Short mmCIF file of C-alpha atoms (C1' of nucleotides) in Angstrom, two decimals:
data_model
loop_
_atom_site.label_atom_id
_atom_site.label_comp_id
_atom_site.label_asym_id
_atom_site.label_seq_id
_atom_site.Cartn_x
_atom_site.Cartn_y
_atom_site.Cartn_z
CA MET A 116 0.00 0.00 0.00
CA ASP A 117 2.45 2.61 -1.13
CA ASN A 118 2.01 5.94 -2.81
CA ILE A 119 1.72 4.47 -6.28
CA ASP A 120 -1.23 2.34 -5.20
CA ARG A 121 -2.93 5.43 -3.85
CA MET A 122 -2.33 7.27 -7.12
CA LEU A 123 -3.80 4.37 -9.08
CA ILE A 124 -6.88 4.35 -6.86
CA GLY A 125 -7.32 8.08 -7.33
CA LEU A 126 -7.04 7.81 -11.08
CA LEU A 127 -9.52 4.96 -11.27
CA GLN A 128 -11.98 6.75 -9.02
CA ASP A 129 -11.95 9.64 -11.45
CA ASP A 130 -12.43 7.40 -14.46
CA ALA A 131 -12.31 3.64 -14.32
CA THR A 132 -12.32 3.33 -18.10
CA ARG A 133 -8.70 4.47 -18.27
CA SER A 134 -6.42 1.98 -20.00
CA TYR A 135 -3.59 0.30 -18.14
CA ALA A 136 -1.19 1.95 -20.56
CA MET A 137 -2.35 5.41 -19.44
CA LEU A 138 -2.34 4.37 -15.79
CA GLY A 139 1.19 3.09 -16.12
CA LYS A 140 2.40 6.26 -17.77
CA ALA A 141 0.72 8.39 -15.10
CA VAL A 142 2.48 6.62 -12.25
CA GLY A 143 5.76 5.86 -14.00
CA LEU A 144 5.34 2.13 -14.56
CA SER A 145 4.80 -0.17 -17.49
CA SER A 146 1.32 -1.22 -18.49
CA GLY A 147 1.92 -4.71 -17.13
CA ALA A 148 3.05 -3.51 -13.71
CA ALA A 149 0.07 -1.18 -13.41
CA HIS A 150 -2.21 -4.05 -14.32
CA GLU A 151 -0.61 -6.27 -11.70
CA ARG A 152 -0.99 -3.66 -8.98
CA VAL A 153 -4.63 -3.06 -9.76
CA ARG A 154 -5.25 -6.80 -9.86
CA LYS A 155 -3.79 -7.14 -6.37
CA LEU A 156 -5.79 -4.19 -5.06
CA ARG A 157 -8.92 -5.97 -6.22
CA GLU A 158 -7.75 -9.28 -4.77
CA ARG A 159 -7.09 -7.69 -1.38
CA GLY A 160 -10.51 -6.05 -1.43
CA VAL A 161 -9.20 -2.50 -1.39
CA ILE A 162 -11.02 -2.06 -4.68
CA ARG A 163 -14.37 -3.67 -4.03
CA ARG A 164 -15.76 -3.42 -7.55
CA THR A 165 -15.99 -1.32 -10.66
CA THR A 166 -19.32 0.44 -10.98
CA ILE A 167 -21.11 3.39 -12.50
CA ASP A 168 -22.22 6.61 -10.85
CA VAL A 169 -25.88 7.13 -11.74
CA ASP A 170 -27.92 10.32 -11.62
CA GLN A 171 -30.66 9.19 -9.22
CA GLU A 172 -33.00 11.99 -10.20
CA ALA A 173 -32.89 10.82 -13.80
CA LEU A 174 -34.19 7.48 -12.55
CA GLY A 175 -37.08 9.14 -10.76
CA ARG A 176 -35.51 9.20 -7.31
CA ALA A 177 -36.36 12.82 -6.54
CA VAL A 178 -36.43 12.80 -2.72
CA THR A 179 -33.37 12.09 -0.56
CA ALA A 180 -33.75 11.87 3.20
CA TYR A 181 -31.93 10.72 6.32
CA VAL A 182 -33.92 8.78 8.88
CA LEU A 183 -32.88 8.56 12.52
CA VAL A 184 -34.31 5.34 13.94
CA ASP A 185 -34.92 4.78 17.65
CA GLY A 186 -35.16 1.31 19.08
CA ASN A 187 -35.81 -0.35 22.41
CA THR A 188 -33.31 -3.14 21.73
CA TRP A 189 -29.90 -3.65 20.18
CA MET A 190 -30.37 -3.03 16.49
CA GLY A 191 -27.01 -4.11 15.16
CA ASP A 192 -28.64 -7.29 13.92
CA SER A 193 -31.44 -5.63 11.96
CA GLY A 194 -29.26 -5.07 8.93
CA ASP A 195 -30.97 -7.70 6.84
CA ARG A 196 -34.41 -6.38 7.61
CA LEU A 197 -33.39 -2.88 6.61
CA ALA A 198 -31.53 -4.09 3.52
CA ALA A 199 -34.77 -5.69 2.38
CA ILE A 200 -36.24 -2.21 1.87
CA PRO A 201 -35.01 -1.32 -1.61
CA GLU A 202 -35.02 2.45 -1.12
CA VAL A 203 -32.51 2.31 1.75
CA GLU A 204 -29.09 3.17 0.41
CA GLU A 205 -27.09 3.18 3.64
CA ALA A 206 -27.63 2.00 7.21
CA HIS A 207 -25.31 2.78 10.11
CA VAL A 208 -25.38 2.07 13.82
CA ILE A 209 -24.59 5.40 15.46
CA ALA A 210 -23.56 6.94 18.73
CA GLY A 211 -25.84 9.87 19.40
CA PRO A 212 -29.48 10.85 19.36
CA ALA A 213 -30.73 7.54 17.90
CA SER A 214 -29.78 3.91 17.32
CA VAL A 215 -29.55 3.72 13.55
CA LEU A 216 -29.17 6.25 10.74
CA LEU A 217 -30.55 5.49 7.28
CA LYS A 218 -30.01 7.24 3.99
CA VAL A 219 -33.01 6.74 1.73
CA ARG A 220 -34.11 7.80 -1.75
CA THR A 221 -37.70 7.75 -2.97
CA SER A 222 -39.60 9.11 -5.94
CA GLY A 223 -41.75 11.41 -3.81
CA PRO A 224 -43.09 12.31 -0.37
CA LYS A 225 -45.79 9.70 -0.60
CA GLU A 226 -43.26 6.96 -1.15
CA LEU A 227 -41.20 8.33 1.74
CA GLN A 228 -44.19 7.85 3.99
CA ASP A 229 -44.61 4.28 2.75
CA LEU A 230 -40.97 3.67 3.52
CA LEU A 231 -41.31 4.97 7.07
CA ARG A 232 -44.21 2.58 7.54
CA GLN A 233 -41.92 -0.26 6.55
CA VAL A 234 -39.23 0.91 8.94
CA PHE A 235 -41.70 0.82 11.81
CA GLN A 236 -42.39 -2.83 11.05
CA VAL A 237 -38.81 -3.79 11.82
CA ASP A 238 -38.53 -5.42 15.24
CA GLY A 239 -37.55 -3.07 18.02
CA VAL A 240 -38.22 0.21 16.23
CA THR A 241 -39.96 2.65 18.52
CA GLY A 242 -39.69 5.87 16.57
CA THR A 243 -38.15 7.77 13.66
CA GLN A 244 -37.06 11.27 12.92
CA THR A 245 -36.69 12.24 9.28
CA VAL A 246 -34.38 14.87 7.80
CA VAL A 247 -35.32 15.75 4.23
CA VAL A 248 -32.65 16.95 1.81
CA LEU A 249 -33.59 20.19 0.05
CA GLN A 250 -30.48 20.49 -2.11
CA THR A 251 -27.41 18.35 -2.51
CA LEU A 252 -24.30 20.52 -2.66
CA PHE A 253 -22.11 17.58 -3.66
CA GLU A 254 -21.64 13.84 -3.33
CA ARG A 255 -18.18 12.64 -4.24
CA THR A 256 -15.61 9.93 -3.71
CA LEU A 257 -12.74 10.71 -1.38
CA LYS A 258 -9.18 10.52 -2.62
CA MET B 78 -35.55 5.52 -20.81
CA ASP B 79 -37.24 2.18 -21.16
CA ASN B 80 -36.89 -1.05 -19.28
CA ILE B 81 -33.83 -2.16 -21.23
CA ASP B 82 -31.98 1.00 -20.21
CA ARG B 83 -32.80 0.27 -16.58
CA MET B 84 -31.54 -3.29 -16.95
CA LEU B 85 -28.31 -2.04 -18.48
CA ILE B 86 -27.83 0.41 -15.62
CA GLY B 87 -28.44 -2.33 -13.08
CA LEU B 88 -25.96 -4.65 -14.73
CA LEU B 89 -23.29 -1.97 -14.94
CA GLN B 90 -23.81 -0.96 -11.32
CA ASP B 91 -23.12 -4.54 -10.32
CA ASP B 92 -20.01 -4.78 -12.48
CA ALA B 93 -18.94 -2.12 -14.94
CA THR B 94 -16.24 -4.34 -16.41
CA ARG B 95 -18.85 -6.42 -18.22
CA SER B 96 -18.30 -6.55 -21.95
CA TYR B 97 -20.86 -5.11 -24.35
CA ALA B 98 -21.30 -8.59 -25.78
CA MET B 99 -22.45 -9.89 -22.38
CA LEU B 100 -24.62 -6.85 -21.79
CA GLY B 101 -26.28 -7.33 -25.13
CA LYS B 102 -26.97 -10.98 -24.50
CA ALA B 103 -28.39 -10.20 -21.07
CA VAL B 104 -30.92 -7.71 -22.42
CA GLY B 105 -31.59 -9.40 -25.76
CA LEU B 106 -29.69 -7.04 -28.05
CA SER B 107 -26.58 -7.14 -30.17
CA SER B 108 -23.29 -5.89 -28.83
CA GLY B 109 -23.50 -2.81 -31.04
CA ALA B 110 -26.97 -1.86 -29.86
CA ALA B 111 -26.02 -2.28 -26.20
CA HIS B 112 -22.99 -0.10 -26.79
CA GLU B 113 -25.10 2.59 -28.42
CA ARG B 114 -27.60 2.63 -25.56
CA VAL B 115 -24.89 2.91 -22.93
CA ARG B 116 -23.21 5.65 -24.94
CA LYS B 117 -26.44 7.65 -24.97
CA LEU B 118 -27.00 7.10 -21.26
CA ARG B 119 -23.58 8.62 -20.65
CA GLU B 120 -24.26 11.44 -23.08
CA ARG B 121 -27.52 12.32 -21.34
CA GLY B 122 -25.80 12.30 -17.97
CA VAL B 123 -27.82 9.42 -16.55
CA ILE B 124 -24.53 7.59 -16.18
CA ARG B 125 -22.23 10.22 -14.70
CA ARG B 126 -19.02 8.23 -14.80
CA THR B 127 -17.43 4.85 -14.36
CA THR B 128 -15.61 4.54 -11.06
CA ILE B 129 -14.38 2.09 -8.45
CA ASP B 130 -15.82 1.30 -5.05
CA VAL B 131 -12.99 1.57 -2.52
CA ASP B 132 -12.78 0.12 0.96
CA GLN B 133 -12.23 3.34 2.92
CA GLU B 134 -10.95 1.56 6.01
CA ALA B 135 -8.19 -0.02 3.93
CA LEU B 136 -7.09 3.52 3.08
CA GLY B 137 -6.94 4.48 6.73
CA ARG B 138 -10.31 6.19 6.89
CA ALA B 139 -11.48 4.49 10.07
CA VAL B 140 -13.99 7.04 11.40
CA THR B 141 -17.22 7.93 9.62
CA ALA B 142 -19.45 10.66 11.01
CA TYR B 143 -22.37 12.87 10.09
CA VAL B 144 -22.16 16.52 11.05
CA LEU B 145 -25.22 18.73 11.43
CA VAL B 146 -24.17 22.31 10.78
CA ASP B 147 -26.09 25.32 12.09
CA GLY B 148 -25.73 28.72 10.47
CA ASN B 149 -27.01 32.24 10.96
CA THR B 150 -27.30 32.87 7.21
CA TRP B 151 -28.32 31.06 4.04
CA MET B 152 -25.73 28.40 3.51
CA GLY B 153 -26.69 27.16 0.09
CA ASP B 154 -23.73 29.04 -1.33
CA SER B 155 -21.11 27.56 0.97
CA GLY B 156 -20.68 24.46 -1.15
CA ASP B 157 -17.27 25.45 -2.43
CA ARG B 158 -15.97 26.19 1.03
CA LEU B 159 -17.12 22.81 2.27
CA ALA B 160 -15.87 21.02 -0.83
CA ALA B 161 -12.43 22.42 -0.06
CA ILE B 162 -12.26 20.21 3.02
CA PRO B 163 -11.02 16.92 1.62
CA GLU B 164 -12.58 14.69 4.25
CA VAL B 165 -16.12 15.83 3.44
CA GLU B 166 -17.74 13.22 1.22
CA GLU B 167 -21.25 14.69 0.98
CA ALA B 168 -22.93 18.00 1.79
CA HIS B 169 -26.68 18.59 1.72
CA VAL B 170 -28.91 21.53 2.57
CA ILE B 171 -31.64 20.06 4.75
CA ALA B 172 -35.04 20.79 6.18
CA GLY B 173 -34.94 20.02 9.86
CA PRO B 174 -32.83 20.52 12.95
CA ALA B 175 -29.94 22.22 11.14
CA SER B 176 -28.97 24.00 7.94
CA VAL B 177 -26.52 21.59 6.36
CA LEU B 178 -25.72 17.92 6.81
CA LEU B 179 -22.21 16.62 6.06
CA LYS B 180 -20.92 13.10 5.72
CA VAL B 181 -17.25 12.95 6.67
CA ARG B 182 -14.53 10.31 6.90
CA THR B 183 -11.33 10.72 8.89
CA SER B 184 -8.52 8.50 10.04
CA GLY B 185 -9.27 9.03 13.73
CA PRO B 186 -11.01 11.11 16.41
CA LYS B 187 -8.19 13.63 16.44
CA GLU B 188 -8.61 14.30 12.73
CA LEU B 189 -12.36 14.57 13.23
CA GLN B 190 -11.74 17.36 15.71
CA ASP B 191 -9.45 19.11 13.23
CA LEU B 192 -12.18 18.83 10.63
CA LEU B 193 -14.79 20.39 12.92
CA ARG B 194 -12.41 23.27 13.50
CA GLN B 195 -12.30 23.82 9.74
CA VAL B 196 -16.08 23.70 9.47
CA PHE B 197 -16.36 26.43 12.08
CA GLN B 198 -14.18 28.65 9.90
CA VAL B 199 -16.75 28.63 7.12
CA ASP B 200 -18.71 31.90 7.02
CA GLY B 201 -22.01 31.79 8.86
CA VAL B 202 -21.43 28.61 10.82
CA THR B 203 -22.63 29.00 14.39
CA GLY B 204 -22.56 25.45 15.64
CA THR B 205 -22.24 21.76 14.87
CA GLN B 206 -23.62 18.52 16.17
CA THR B 207 -21.74 15.35 15.32
CA VAL B 208 -23.12 11.83 14.97
CA VAL B 209 -20.38 9.21 14.97
CA VAL B 210 -20.90 5.93 13.12
CA LEU B 211 -20.18 2.88 15.27
CA GLN B 212 -20.86 0.23 12.63
CA THR B 213 -21.90 0.42 9.02
CA LEU B 214 -24.56 -2.17 8.27
CA PHE B 215 -24.36 -1.55 4.53
CA GLU B 216 -23.67 1.06 1.87
CA ARG B 217 -24.93 0.13 -1.58
CA THR B 218 -26.09 1.47 -4.88
CA LEU B 219 -29.82 1.52 -5.53
CA LYS B 220 -31.23 -0.33 -8.47
"C1'" DC C 228 28.67 -10.08 7.80
"C1'" DA C 229 28.78 -12.78 3.52
"C1'" DG C 230 26.39 -16.10 0.84
"C1'" DC C 231 22.38 -18.01 -0.84
"C1'" DA C 232 17.51 -19.00 -1.64
"C1'" DT C 233 13.05 -17.04 -1.91
"C1'" DT C 234 9.75 -13.78 -2.96
"C1'" DC C 235 8.21 -9.72 -4.89
"C1'" DT C 236 7.95 -6.42 -8.56
"C1'" DG C 237 9.10 -4.87 -12.66
"C1'" DT C 238 9.81 -5.02 -18.27
"C1'" DC C 239 8.73 -6.74 -22.67
"C1'" DG C 240 6.36 -9.11 -26.23
"C1'" DA C 241 2.64 -12.46 -28.06
"C1'" DT C 242 -2.11 -13.30 -28.39
"C1'" DA C 243 -7.01 -13.26 -27.63
"C1'" DT C 244 -10.56 -10.32 -26.33
"C1'" DT C 245 -12.98 -6.20 -26.63
"C1'" DG C 246 -14.34 -1.49 -27.90
"C1'" DT C 247 -15.49 1.23 -31.63
"C1'" DC C 248 -17.12 2.46 -35.95
"C1'" DC C 249 -19.64 2.02 -40.30
"C1'" DA C 250 -22.85 0.38 -43.86
"C1'" DC C 251 -27.12 -1.38 -44.19
"C1'" DG C 252 -32.04 -3.07 -43.15
"C1'" DA C 253 -36.53 -3.02 -40.49
"C1'" DC C 254 -40.01 -0.37 -38.78
"C1'" DA C 255 -43.19 3.41 -37.24
"C1'" DA C 256 -44.88 8.05 -37.79
"C1'" DG C 257 -45.95 12.02 -40.46
"C1'" DC D 261 -42.96 8.06 -50.13
"C1'" DT D 262 -39.93 10.31 -46.79
"C1'" DT D 263 -37.81 10.78 -42.58
"C1'" DG D 264 -35.98 9.53 -38.22
"C1'" DT D 265 -35.16 5.96 -34.90
"C1'" DC D 266 -33.29 1.72 -33.60
"C1'" DG D 267 -31.46 -2.50 -34.57
"C1'" DT D 268 -27.84 -6.05 -36.90
"C1'" DG D 269 -23.51 -7.78 -38.37
"C1'" DG D 270 -18.80 -7.37 -39.57
"C1'" DA D 271 -14.12 -5.10 -39.90
"C1'" DC D 272 -10.50 -2.91 -37.70
"C1'" DA D 273 -7.79 -0.84 -34.08
"C1'" DA D 274 -7.10 -0.59 -29.26
"C1'" DT D 275 -6.78 -3.04 -25.10
"C1'" DA D 276 -6.56 -6.62 -21.59
"C1'" DT D 277 -4.31 -10.56 -20.32
"C1'" DC D 278 -0.76 -13.82 -19.80
"C1'" DG D 279 3.94 -15.92 -19.78
"C1'" DA D 280 9.00 -15.75 -19.76
"C1'" DC D 281 12.53 -13.48 -17.80
"C1'" DA D 282 15.52 -10.00 -14.99
"C1'" DG D 283 16.62 -7.35 -10.99
"C1'" DA D 284 15.83 -5.77 -6.17
"C1'" DA D 285 14.45 -6.70 -1.57
"C1'" DT D 286 14.04 -9.86 2.13
"C1'" DG D 287 15.21 -13.32 5.27
"C1'" DC D 288 17.66 -17.30 6.73
"C1'" DT D 289 22.09 -19.69 7.83
"C1'" DG D 290 26.75 -20.55 8.84
#
DNA sequence: CAGCATTCTGTCGATATTGTCCACGACAAG
DNA sequence: CTTGTCGTGGACAATATCGACAGAATGCTG
């Protein structure tokens, strides 16, 4: 995990369609060596996968919200139940004003309400507090 | 934006290294037609870019936190100032208990404190409330 | 510390796969 | 009929992928 690996990761985060020849030139290695390093980064799980960044609004996901979930029991094991709700993008166990924090995306307020109804059906949930996003300033990948 | 486009997006979200030949077979089109559809999805901005999903902990980003930022002025224009802080992954203007919500990742508690100090230097910021993530249940891309 | 084996990391070139482009046909709408 | 959209299939260039080999780093042993 040296500096060259970090450069490669940065370059691929910007644009994963870059050729190994370009990557190699950018970091001062041959195409083969760059390929080998990236292969190992994948193998080690540092690079989880190659994916695309999609404009959610273009897919009809107009409303983004964060939901603070209160529970009367340990909720670290409710991951599967929450993952079963397709609109939930992230779920974290938190230290603070609630037990779990969700990031959700729905097509509208009505669907957000439906989603909250589903959250309440998860065992142990006693309440929710929803923070609606008015405008996203940016969402990016860290270098 | 028909069903085939949505299938293509789903397939590429799972694994953007798939060949156009495979994509075409999966949706019942030729390789050329699949290529053309994906090209147009990029052109229209539905697909923003091709990128890699990186294990942040492997890069030394051990602490994830959400920061609620209070301000005494309209903060919709502070995006650039917040984007200048490299540890800030997302910034949203919200309706609710604060003005702005940040998602941040740092290597440790000390660096989180340094980050909060930087947030306070942004014009109009009057206070922050930080929610630390104890465990991430999942972070995924929506279909 | 020298000598030696082992492992890791790199270069280079061959080859198969893939992306990319173009000419053409089918089809629906005006 | 004309026009525009969307598909097919094939040709070509670019690229990924793999193997053989060389050098540096590492670690063990006497």
